Coordinates of C-alpha atoms in Angstrom, one line a residue:
X2 CA -14.7 13.3 22.9
X3 CA -15.0 14.4 19.7
X4 CA -15.3 18.7 19.0
X5 CA -17.4 19.7 16.5
X6 CA -18.3 23.4 15.1
X7 CA -21.8 23.7 13.5
X8 CA -21.8 27.2 11.4
X9 CA -25.4 28.8 11.4
X10 CA -26.5 27.2 8.1
X11 CA -27.2 29.0 5.1
X12 CA -30.9 30.0 3.9
X13 CA -31.5 28.7 7.4
X14 CA -32.9 32.3 9.0
X15 CA -34.4 31.4 12.3
X16 CA -31.4 28.8 13.0
X17 CA -34.0 26.3 13.4
X18 CA -32.1 23.7 11.6
X19 CA -29.1 24.3 13.0
X20 CA -30.1 23.5 16.1
X21 CA -32.0 20.0 15.0
X22 CA -28.9 19.2 14.0
X23 CA -27.1 20.3 16.5
X24 CA -29.4 18.5 18.8
X25 CA -28.7 15.2 16.6
X26 CA -24.9 15.6 17.9
X27 CA -25.3 16.2 20.9
X28 CA -27.6 13.1 21.4
X29 CA -24.1 11.4 21.5
X30 CA -22.4 11.9 24.8
X31 CA -19.2 11.8 22.7
X32 CA -19.6 14.8 20.9
X33 CA -19.5 18.0 21.9
X34 CA -21.3 20.7 19.6
X35 CA -20.5 24.1 19.2
X36 CA -22.2 26.3 17.0
X37 CA -21.3 29.8 15.5
X38 CA -24.3 32.6 15.1
X39 CA -24.2 33.3 11.5
X40 CA -23.4 31.2 8.5
X41 CA -20.6 31.6 6.4
X42 CA -19.7 35.2 5.0
X43 CA -22.2 36.3 2.1
X44 CA -18.7 36.9 -0.5
X45 CA -18.4 32.5 0.2
X46 CA -21.9 32.4 -1.5
X47 CA -21.8 31.9 -5.7
X48 CA -24.0 33.4 -8.1
X49 CA -26.4 29.9 -8.1
X50 CA -26.1 29.8 -4.2
X51 CA -23.6 27.4 -3.5
X52 CA -21.4 28.0 -1.3
X53 CA -17.4 27.8 -2.5
X54 CA -15.0 25.6 -1.4
X55 CA -12.2 27.2 -1.4
X56 CA -12.9 30.1 1.1
X57 CA -14.8 27.9 3.3
X58 CA -11.7 25.8 3.5
X59 CA -9.8 29.6 5.2
X60 CA -12.7 30.4 7.4
X61 CA -13.5 26.7 8.5
X62 CA -9.3 26.7 9.3
X63 CA -9.3 29.5 11.5
X64 CA -13.0 28.2 13.4
X65 CA -11.2 25.0 14.2
X66 CA -7.4 26.5 14.8
X67 CA -10.2 29.2 16.9
X68 CA -12.4 26.6 19.0
X69 CA -9.3 23.6 19.1
X70 CA -12.0 21.4 17.5
X71 CA -11.5 18.1 14.8
X72 CA -14.4 19.0 12.7
X73 CA -16.6 21.5 11.1
X74 CA -20.3 20.7 9.9
X75 CA -21.6 23.1 7.3
X76 CA -23.7 23.8 4.6
X77 CA -27.2 25.3 3.6
X78 CA -30.9 24.7 3.7
X79 CA -32.5 24.3 0.7
X80 CA -36.3 25.6 1.5
X81 CA -38.2 25.2 -1.3
X82 CA -36.9 20.8 -1.2
X83 CA -36.9 20.4 2.5
X84 CA -33.5 19.5 2.6
X85 CA -30.8 20.3 4.7
X86 CA -27.2 19.9 2.6
X87 CA -24.1 19.1 4.9
X88 CA -20.3 18.9 4.6
X89 CA -17.0 18.2 6.1
X90 CA -14.0 19.4 6.9
X91 CA -11.6 17.9 9.0
X92 CA -9.1 20.3 11.1
X93 CA -6.0 20.6 8.8
X94 CA -3.5 20.6 11.4
X95 CA -4.9 16.8 12.0
X96 CA -4.4 16.0 8.5
X97 CA -1.4 15.0 6.8
X98 CA -3.1 15.3 3.5
X99 CA -1.6 17.6 1.1
X100 CA -5.2 19.4 0.5
X101 CA -8.0 20.1 3.3
X102 CA -9.7 17.0 4.2
X103 CA -13.1 18.3 2.8
X104 CA -15.8 15.1 1.6
X105 CA -16.8 15.3 -1.8
X106 CA -20.2 15.0 -1.7
X107 CA -23.2 17.1 0.1
X108 CA -24.6 15.2 2.3
X109 CA -28.5 15.6 2.1
X110 CA -31.1 15.1 4.9
X111 CA -34.4 15.6 5.3
X112 CA -34.2 19.4 7.2
X113 CA -36.8 18.1 10.0
X114 CA -34.3 15.3 10.9
X115 CA -36.2 12.4 12.5
X116 CA -34.2 10.1 14.9
X117 CA -33.4 7.6 12.6
X118 CA -31.2 10.3 10.1
X119 CA -30.2 12.1 13.0
X120 CA -28.3 9.0 14.3
X121 CA -26.8 8.1 11.1
X122 CA -25.8 11.5 10.8
X123 CA -23.9 11.3 14.4
X124 CA -22.3 8.7 12.6
X125 CA -21.3 9.7 9.5
X126 CA -20.2 12.9 11.0
X127 CA -17.3 10.4 12.9
X128 CA -16.6 9.0 9.7
X129 CA -15.7 11.6 7.9
X130 CA -13.5 12.5 11.2
X131 CA -11.5 8.9 10.9
X132 CA -11.1 9.8 7.1
X133 CA -9.4 12.9 7.5
X134 CA -7.5 12.6 11.0
X135 CA -4.1 10.6 11.5
X136 CA -2.5 13.1 13.6
X137 CA -2.7 14.4 17.3
X138 CA -3.6 12.3 20.7
X139 CA -7.2 12.0 19.5
X140 CA -9.0 9.1 17.2
X141 CA -12.0 8.8 16.7
X142 CA -12.5 5.3 15.4
X143 CA -13.8 4.0 18.5
X144 CA -16.9 6.7 18.9
X145 CA -17.4 6.3 14.5
X146 CA -17.3 2.3 15.4
X147 CA -20.2 2.5 18.2
X148 CA -22.1 4.7 16.2
X149 CA -22.2 2.6 12.3
X150 CA -24.9 0.6 12.6
X151 CA -27.1 3.4 12.6
X152 CA -25.8 5.1 9.3
X153 CA -25.3 1.1 7.9
X154 CA -28.8 0.2 9.2
X155 CA -30.3 3.6 7.5
X156 CA -28.9 2.9 4.1
X157 CA -30.3 -0.8 4.2
X158 CA -33.9 0.4 5.1
X159 CA -34.4 4.1 3.9
X160 CA -37.1 6.2 4.4
X161 CA -39.0 8.0 1.8
X162 CA -37.9 11.2 3.0
X163 CA -34.4 10.7 2.5
X164 CA -33.0 12.3 -0.7
X165 CA -31.4 9.6 -3.2
X166 CA -28.0 11.9 -3.3
X167 CA -28.2 11.7 1.1
X168 CA -28.6 7.7 0.6
X169 CA -25.3 7.6 -2.0
X170 CA -23.1 9.5 0.4
X171 CA -24.1 7.4 3.6
X172 CA -23.5 4.2 0.6
X173 CA -20.5 5.4 0.0
X174 CA -19.6 6.5 3.8
X175 CA -20.6 2.6 4.9
X176 CA -17.6 1.0 2.0
X177 CA -15.4 3.4 3.8
X178 CA -15.8 2.2 7.1
X179 CA -16.6 -1.3 6.1
X180 CA -12.9 -0.8 4.9
X181 CA -11.1 0.6 7.5
X182 CA -12.7 -2.8 9.6
X183 CA -11.5 -4.7 7.6
X184 CA -7.9 -3.7 7.4
X185 CA -7.4 -3.1 11.1
X186 CA -9.1 -6.9 11.3
X187 CA -8.2 -8.5 8.9
X188 CA -10.9 -10.6 9.3
X189 CA -11.9 -11.9 5.7
X190 CA -16.1 -11.8 6.7
X191 CA -15.1 -7.8 7.7
X192 CA -14.2 -8.5 3.8
X193 CA -17.2 -9.9 2.8
X194 CA -19.2 -7.4 4.0
X195 CA -17.1 -4.8 2.5
X196 CA -17.2 -6.2 -0.5
X197 CA -21.2 -6.2 -0.3
X198 CA -21.2 -2.8 1.2
X199 CA -19.5 -1.8 -2.3
X200 CA -22.1 -3.9 -4.7
X201 CA -24.7 -2.2 -2.8
X202 CA -23.4 1.5 -3.6
X203 CA -22.6 0.5 -7.3
X204 CA -26.0 -1.1 -7.7
X205 CA -27.9 2.1 -5.9
X206 CA -25.6 4.4 -8.3
X207 CA -25.0 2.8 -11.4
X208 CA -28.0 4.6 -13.2
X209 CA -28.4 8.2 -11.4
X210 CA -25.1 9.0 -10.1
X211 CA -22.4 8.3 -11.9
X212 CA -19.7 9.9 -9.8
X213 CA -21.0 7.6 -6.6
X214 CA -20.8 5.2 -8.9
X215 CA -17.5 5.7 -10.2
X216 CA -16.7 6.5 -6.7
X217 CA -17.7 2.9 -5.6
X218 CA -16.0 1.3 -8.2
X219 CA -12.9 2.3 -7.4
X220 CA -13.3 1.6 -3.7
X221 CA -14.1 -2.2 -4.6
X222 CA -11.1 -2.5 -7.0
X223 CA -8.9 -1.9 -4.1
X224 CA -10.3 -3.8 -1.8
X225 CA -10.3 -6.6 -3.7
X226 CA -6.8 -6.4 -4.2
X227 CA -6.7 -6.6 0.1
X228 CA -7.6 -10.3 -0.3
X229 CA -4.5 -12.3 1.6
X230 CA -3.4 -13.7 -1.6
X231 CA -5.9 -12.7 -4.5
X232 CA -2.8 -14.0 -6.5
X233 CA -4.1 -17.4 -6.0
X234 CA -7.3 -16.6 -7.5
X235 CA -6.4 -14.5 -10.3
X236 CA -9.8 -14.0 -11.0
X237 CA -10.3 -11.2 -8.3
X238 CA -7.5 -9.2 -10.3
X239 CA -9.4 -9.6 -13.6
X240 CA -12.6 -8.3 -11.9
X241 CA -10.2 -5.2 -10.3
X242 CA -9.3 -4.0 -14.2
X243 CA -12.7 -4.4 -15.4
X244 CA -14.0 -2.1 -12.7
X245 CA -11.3 0.1 -13.1
X246 CA -12.1 0.8 -16.3
X247 CA -15.6 1.4 -15.1
X248 CA -14.1 4.0 -13.2
X249 CA -12.2 5.3 -16.1
X250 CA -15.1 5.7 -18.6
X251 CA -17.0 7.7 -16.3
X252 CA -14.6 10.3 -15.2
X253 CA -13.5 10.4 -19.3
X254 CA -9.8 12.0 -19.6
X255 CA -11.3 15.1 -21.0
X256 CA -13.7 15.5 -18.2
X257 CA -12.6 14.8 -14.9
X258 CA -8.4 14.1 -16.0
X259 CA -7.1 13.7 -12.5
X260 CA -9.9 11.3 -11.8
X261 CA -9.4 9.3 -15.1
X262 CA -5.1 9.4 -14.8
X263 CA -5.9 7.9 -10.4
X264 CA -8.3 5.1 -12.5
X265 CA -5.6 4.7 -14.8
X266 CA -3.2 3.8 -12.9
X267 CA -4.2 2.0 -10.8
X268 CA -5.8 -0.6 -13.6
X269 CA -1.8 -0.3 -15.0
X270 CA -0.7 -1.3 -11.1
X271 CA -3.1 -4.7 -11.4
X272 CA -2.3 -5.1 -15.0
X273 CA 1.4 -5.4 -13.5
X274 CA 0.8 -7.6 -11.2
X275 CA -1.2 -10.4 -13.3
X276 CA 2.1 -9.9 -16.0
X277 CA 4.0 -11.0 -13.4
X278 CA 1.7 -14.0 -11.6
X279 CA 0.5 -15.3 -14.9
X280 CA 4.1 -14.6 -16.8
X281 CA 2.1 -12.5 -19.6
X282 CA 4.6 -10.3 -21.1
X283 CA 1.3 -9.0 -22.7
X284 CA -0.1 -7.4 -19.6
X285 CA 3.2 -5.7 -18.3
X286 CA 3.1 -4.5 -21.7
X287 CA -0.1 -3.0 -21.1
X288 CA 0.4 -1.6 -17.5
X289 CA 3.4 0.9 -18.4
X290 CA 1.2 2.0 -21.0
X291 CA -1.3 2.9 -18.4
X292 CA 0.9 4.2 -16.0
X293 CA 2.6 6.3 -19.1
X294 CA -1.4 7.6 -19.2
X295 CA -1.4 8.9 -16.3
X296 CA 2.2 10.4 -15.7
X297 CA 0.7 12.7 -18.9
X298 CA -1.6 14.1 -16.4
X299 CA -0.7 13.2 -12.9
X300 CA 2.8 15.2 -13.4
X301 CA 5.3 16.1 -10.2
X302 CA 3.8 19.7 -10.4
X303 CA 0.3 18.2 -10.3
X304 CA 0.4 15.7 -8.0
X305 CA 3.7 14.7 -6.5
X306 CA 3.4 12.0 -4.8
X307 CA 0.5 10.4 -6.9
X308 CA 3.4 11.0 -9.3
X309 CA 6.1 9.5 -7.3
X310 CA 3.7 6.1 -6.8
X311 CA 3.4 6.1 -10.7
X312 CA 7.1 6.1 -10.9
X313 CA 7.5 3.3 -8.5
X314 CA 5.0 0.8 -10.5
X315 CA 6.3 2.0 -13.9
X316 CA 10.4 1.2 -12.3
X317 CA 8.7 -2.4 -10.9
X318 CA 6.9 -3.5 -13.9
X319 CA 10.3 -2.9 -16.1
X320 CA 11.9 -5.2 -13.5
X321 CA 9.5 -7.9 -13.9
X322 CA 9.2 -8.2 -17.9
X323 CA 13.2 -7.9 -18.2
X324 CA 13.3 -10.5 -15.8
X325 CA 9.9 -12.7 -17.4
X326 CA 11.7 -11.9 -20.9
X327 CA 15.2 -12.2 -20.3
X328 CA 15.6 -8.6 -21.9
X329 CA 18.3 -6.9 -19.9
X330 CA 17.7 -3.5 -21.9
X331 CA 14.0 -3.9 -20.1
X332 CA 15.8 -4.1 -16.6
X333 CA 17.2 -1.0 -17.2
X334 CA 14.5 0.8 -18.1
X335 CA 13.5 0.4 -14.4
X336 CA 16.5 2.1 -13.3
X337 CA 16.4 5.0 -16.3
X338 CA 13.0 5.8 -14.6
X339 CA 13.7 6.5 -11.7
X340 CA 17.3 8.2 -12.8
X341 CA 14.7 10.3 -15.3
X342 CA 12.3 11.1 -12.2
X343 CA 15.4 12.0 -9.6
X344 CA 17.0 14.4 -12.2
X345 CA 13.5 16.5 -11.8
X346 CA 13.5 16.4 -7.7
X347 CA 16.0 19.1 -5.1
X348 CA 17.1 16.6 -2.5
X349 CA 16.8 19.6 -0.2
X350 CA 13.8 20.4 -1.5
X351 CA 11.7 17.3 -2.1
X352 CA 13.1 15.3 0.7
X353 CA 10.5 12.2 1.3
X354 CA 10.2 12.3 -2.9
X355 CA 14.1 12.2 -3.3
X356 CA 14.8 9.4 -0.7
X357 CA 11.9 7.2 -1.8
X358 CA 12.9 7.0 -5.3
X359 CA 16.7 6.9 -4.4
X360 CA 15.9 3.2 -2.0
X361 CA 13.6 2.3 -5.1
X362 CA 16.7 2.7 -7.4
X363 CA 18.8 1.5 -5.1
X364 CA 16.6 -1.8 -4.7
X365 CA 16.5 -2.0 -8.3
X366 CA 20.5 -1.7 -9.4
X367 CA 20.4 -4.7 -6.5
X368 CA 18.3 -6.4 -8.2
X369 CA 19.8 -6.2 -11.8
X370 CA 22.8 -7.1 -10.3
X371 CA 21.3 -10.6 -8.8
X372 CA 19.8 -10.8 -12.3
X373 CA 22.8 -10.6 -14.6
X374 CA 25.3 -11.7 -11.6
X375 CA 27.8 -8.6 -12.6
X376 CA 29.1 -6.1 -10.3
X377 CA 28.7 -2.5 -11.3
X378 CA 24.9 -2.8 -10.7
X379 CA 25.3 -3.7 -7.0
X380 CA 28.6 -0.9 -6.9
X381 CA 26.2 1.3 -7.9
X382 CA 23.1 -0.3 -5.2
X383 CA 26.2 0.5 -2.5
X384 CA 26.4 4.0 -3.7
X385 CA 23.0 4.6 -3.9
X386 CA 21.4 3.5 -0.8
X387 CA 24.2 4.4 1.4
X388 CA 23.5 8.1 0.2
X389 CA 19.7 7.2 0.9
X390 CA 20.4 5.9 4.7
X391 CA 22.2 9.4 5.1
X392 CA 18.5 11.5 4.8
X393 CA 17.0 8.2 6.6
X394 CA 15.9 9.2 10.5
X395 CA 16.0 5.9 11.8
X396 CA 13.5 6.7 14.3
X397 CA 10.9 9.0 12.2
X398 CA 10.7 6.3 9.6
X399 CA 12.2 2.8 10.9
X400 CA 10.7 0.7 8.3
X401 CA 12.5 2.7 5.0
X402 CA 15.8 2.3 7.2
X403 CA 15.6 -1.0 7.7
X404 CA 14.2 -1.6 4.4
X405 CA 17.7 -0.3 2.9
X406 CA 20.0 -1.5 5.3
X407 CA 18.3 -5.2 4.6
X408 CA 19.0 -4.3 0.3
X409 CA 22.4 -2.8 1.5
X410 CA 22.9 -6.2 3.1
X411 CA 22.2 -7.3 0.1
X412 CA 24.0 -5.5 -2.6
X413 CA 28.0 -5.5 -0.1
X414 CA 27.1 -9.7 0.4
X415 CA 26.9 -9.8 -3.9
X416 CA 30.2 -7.8 -4.3
X417 CA 31.7 -9.4 -1.3
X418 CA 31.0 -13.0 -2.8
X419 CA 32.0 -12.0 -6.0
X420 CA 35.1 -10.1 -5.3
X421 CA 36.8 -12.3 -2.7
X422 CA 36.4 -9.7 0.2
X423 CA 35.9 -11.1 3.6
X424 CA 35.3 -7.8 5.3
X425 CA 32.5 -6.6 2.7
X426 CA 30.9 -9.9 3.1
X427 CA 31.0 -8.8 7.2
X428 CA 29.6 -5.2 6.5
X429 CA 27.3 -7.1 4.6
X430 CA 25.8 -9.6 7.7
X431 CA 26.2 -6.0 9.8
X432 CA 23.4 -4.3 7.9
X433 CA 21.6 -7.7 8.1
X434 CA 21.9 -7.3 11.7
X435 CA 20.8 -3.7 11.7
X436 CA 17.7 -4.4 9.9
X437 CA 16.8 -6.8 12.3
X438 CA 16.9 -4.0 15.2
X439 CA 13.0 -3.3 13.4
X440 CA 12.5 -6.2 11.5
X441 CA 11.8 -8.3 14.3
X442 CA 10.1 -11.9 14.4
X443 CA 7.6 -10.0 16.4
X444 CA 6.5 -6.7 14.9
X445 CA 7.4 -8.0 10.9
X446 CA 7.6 -12.0 10.9
X447 CA 7.4 -12.3 6.4
X448 CA 10.1 -9.5 6.7
X449 CA 12.1 -10.5 9.9
X450 CA 12.9 -14.0 7.9
X451 CA 13.7 -12.4 4.7
X452 CA 16.8 -10.8 6.4
X453 CA 17.1 -14.2 8.0
X454 CA 17.3 -15.7 4.8
X455 CA 20.0 -13.3 3.6
X456 CA 21.8 -13.8 6.8
X457 CA 22.4 -17.3 6.5
X458 CA 23.3 -16.7 2.6
X459 CA 25.8 -14.3 4.0
X460 CA 27.9 -16.4 6.5
X461 CA 27.7 -19.4 4.2
X462 CA 29.5 -17.0 2.3
X463 CA 31.6 -15.9 4.7
X464 CA 32.9 -19.5 5.6
X465 CA 33.7 -19.6 2.6
X466 CA 35.9 -17.2 1.7
X467 CA 37.2 -17.0 5.2
X468 CA 37.4 -20.6 6.4
X469 CA 36.0 -19.8 9.1
X470 CA 33.9 -23.2 9.6
X471 CA 31.7 -21.3 12.7
X472 CA 30.4 -18.8 10.0
X473 CA 28.6 -22.5 9.0
X474 CA 27.1 -23.2 11.5
X475 CA 26.0 -19.8 12.4
X476 CA 24.0 -20.1 8.5
X477 CA 22.6 -23.1 9.4
X478 CA 21.2 -21.8 12.3
X479 CA 20.2 -18.4 10.4
X480 CA 18.2 -20.4 7.8
X481 CA 16.6 -23.1 10.2
X482 CA 15.5 -19.8 12.1
X483 CA 14.1 -18.3 8.7
X484 CA 12.0 -22.0 8.5
X485 CA 9.8 -21.4 11.5
X486 CA 8.5 -18.6 9.2
X487 CA 8.6 -19.8 5.6
X488 CA 7.2 -22.9 6.1
X489 CA 5.9 -25.4 3.4
X490 CA 2.1 -24.5 4.0
X491 CA 2.4 -20.9 4.1
X492 CA 5.3 -19.9 1.7
X493 CA 5.5 -22.8 -0.6
X494 CA 7.7 -20.8 -2.4
X495 CA 9.8 -18.8 0.0
X496 CA 10.5 -22.4 2.1
X497 CA 12.1 -24.2 -1.2
X498 CA 14.2 -21.5 -1.4
X499 CA 14.9 -21.3 2.4
X500 CA 15.4 -25.1 2.4
X501 CA 18.0 -24.9 -0.9
X502 CA 19.9 -22.3 0.9
X503 CA 20.2 -24.3 3.9
X504 CA 21.1 -27.5 2.0
X505 CA 23.8 -25.5 0.2
X506 CA 25.3 -23.9 3.2
X507 CA 25.2 -28.1 4.7
X508 CA 27.3 -28.7 1.5
X509 CA 29.6 -26.4 1.8
X510 CA 30.7 -27.6 5.3
X511 CA 31.3 -30.6 4.0
X512 CA 32.8 -29.9 1.3
X513 CA 35.8 -27.3 3.2
X514 CA 36.0 -30.4 5.9
X515 CA 35.6 -33.3 4.2
X516 CA 32.2 -34.2 6.4
X517 CA 30.5 -36.9 4.4
X518 CA 27.5 -36.8 6.7
X519 CA 26.9 -33.5 6.2
X520 CA 27.2 -33.9 2.3
X521 CA 24.1 -36.3 2.9
X522 CA 22.4 -33.9 4.9
X523 CA 22.4 -31.9 2.1
X524 CA 21.2 -34.2 -0.5
X525 CA 18.9 -35.5 1.7
X526 CA 17.1 -31.8 2.2
X527 CA 17.5 -31.1 -1.4
X528 CA 16.3 -34.3 -2.3
X529 CA 13.0 -33.5 0.1
X530 CA 12.4 -30.2 -2.0
X531 CA 12.2 -31.6 -5.2
X532 CA 9.3 -34.2 -4.1
X533 CA 7.2 -31.3 -2.8
X534 CA 7.9 -28.3 -5.0
X535 CA 9.5 -29.5 -8.4
X536 CA 5.9 -29.2 -10.1
X537 CA 5.4 -26.3 -9.0
X538 CA 8.4 -24.3 -9.4
X539 CA 9.9 -25.7 -12.3
X540 CA 13.2 -22.7 -12.9
X541 CA 13.6 -23.3 -9.2
X542 CA 14.0 -27.3 -9.9
X543 CA 16.0 -26.6 -11.9
X544 CA 18.5 -24.6 -9.9
X545 CA 18.2 -27.2 -7.2
X546 CA 18.9 -29.9 -9.8
X547 CA 22.1 -28.7 -10.7
X548 CA 23.5 -27.6 -6.6
X549 CA 21.8 -31.1 -5.3
X550 CA 24.3 -32.7 -8.6
X551 CA 27.5 -30.5 -6.9
X552 CA 27.0 -32.2 -3.9
X553 CA 26.5 -35.7 -4.6
X554 CA 29.5 -35.4 -6.9
X555 CA 31.8 -33.9 -3.6
X556 CA 30.3 -36.7 -1.4
X557 CA 32.0 -39.6 -4.4
X558 CA 35.4 -38.0 -3.6
X559 CA 34.8 -39.3 -0.4
X560 CA 33.4 -42.0 -0.2
X561 CA 29.6 -42.9 0.6
X562 CA 29.7 -44.4 3.1

């Protein structure tokens, strides 16, 4: 049951409107309302009559903790406008947000609270609880989903008495809930409905409520990036850039710098994806410029979590840019970005941020080592990732732990292969095995297949350096498992990579044992991959042709019959 506290409303001299609000909420059996006899203390009211949010946070937190409630609905009555203006405050101990969860805008409703409006108020209260509550045993999602149709129906056919500002707030709630439904269901019909809700909000607010319009733009841009594979239709990415830019123009760098910086960061994120997906260095450069602009405002001291996210994004785009242009200096800028950030973060004072940035640094160093085929980046990656793993609790953060283990395995495998060190390769396989205790096929099928692919390569390297033929069979087994997820239909590029790796395992086994049949099998796999992907992935096709040529040369030494 959703427990609601409703203080007396400022300006509601006889508590008539408070009673109406309480009755509207309590009409639902799943909502329990506790009313408080007095309004907010007089010192909580600014001279112009608006309620001071900071002081209300302290008052609200005390009330919520005292009554063990989930959410407080509070506000005032604007008698000259016949409007009750409400706001929502979620119990601070039930949220992992850095600051108390208070809805950005007031919800303005007619003081009479007709039945349809009362139902929408209940739905909005549940939706506000969904937005803020992410800790504890109680989840308001089921209640919010049940009440949602009442709120959406009101926005589609609003009564004349509903203030436009109230309609805009309800539309924003509809967007947020639609987005949540899509993320839970991953159903494209929910996605289409979410986009429709975004359009409705933006159309209703563009001329008369720029702030609400900008929020609608931000939500719309975010949902565009939730398509199953937006990279297949670059138009969505272009639209997202335009949408975020509209929001930036509303916020203004000088007027609302933090919101402007957030929109700038998101626009940079999309530009970075465009740059990598289309091979456009200019878009990646523009992304980096956006990140730098955002970081000039969202500093570590002002917005630590956003700051970390932008640092990570900047590092990734530098790495992508270096790969696209074959510019080693650009690749190293990805690590210098992280090193500079880590110099500002103390492990004891900022453990979460330190771990996040350290993991990113380890992964980036491993990527540079792979791109440059050099030892030093991978050797440093091993040191960095081992340090990061000392700060990660497997039980508390299994995904980060398994990511680090998988990345550590990649770096160890490279070093073991380059140094002809079977033991280091065995350590890599052990790291992959650890990662797979979290990255199971049922829970994380894509990541499971990625690690299986890596493990297959690790076993092939082990067989090559240790002379153990059994490791070749383990390599083939791991790669064939990976291919049950990395299918040609679902993941064509990853399918081609794993098929190439499978052919390499057969070729290496055939070469080591003098088995012409294994070599012919390898050539056959190479040919199959080339027939399916040569035009789509020219760089990969070039590598596969080189691998096939070596297998054919080995085959010629043993005879073709």
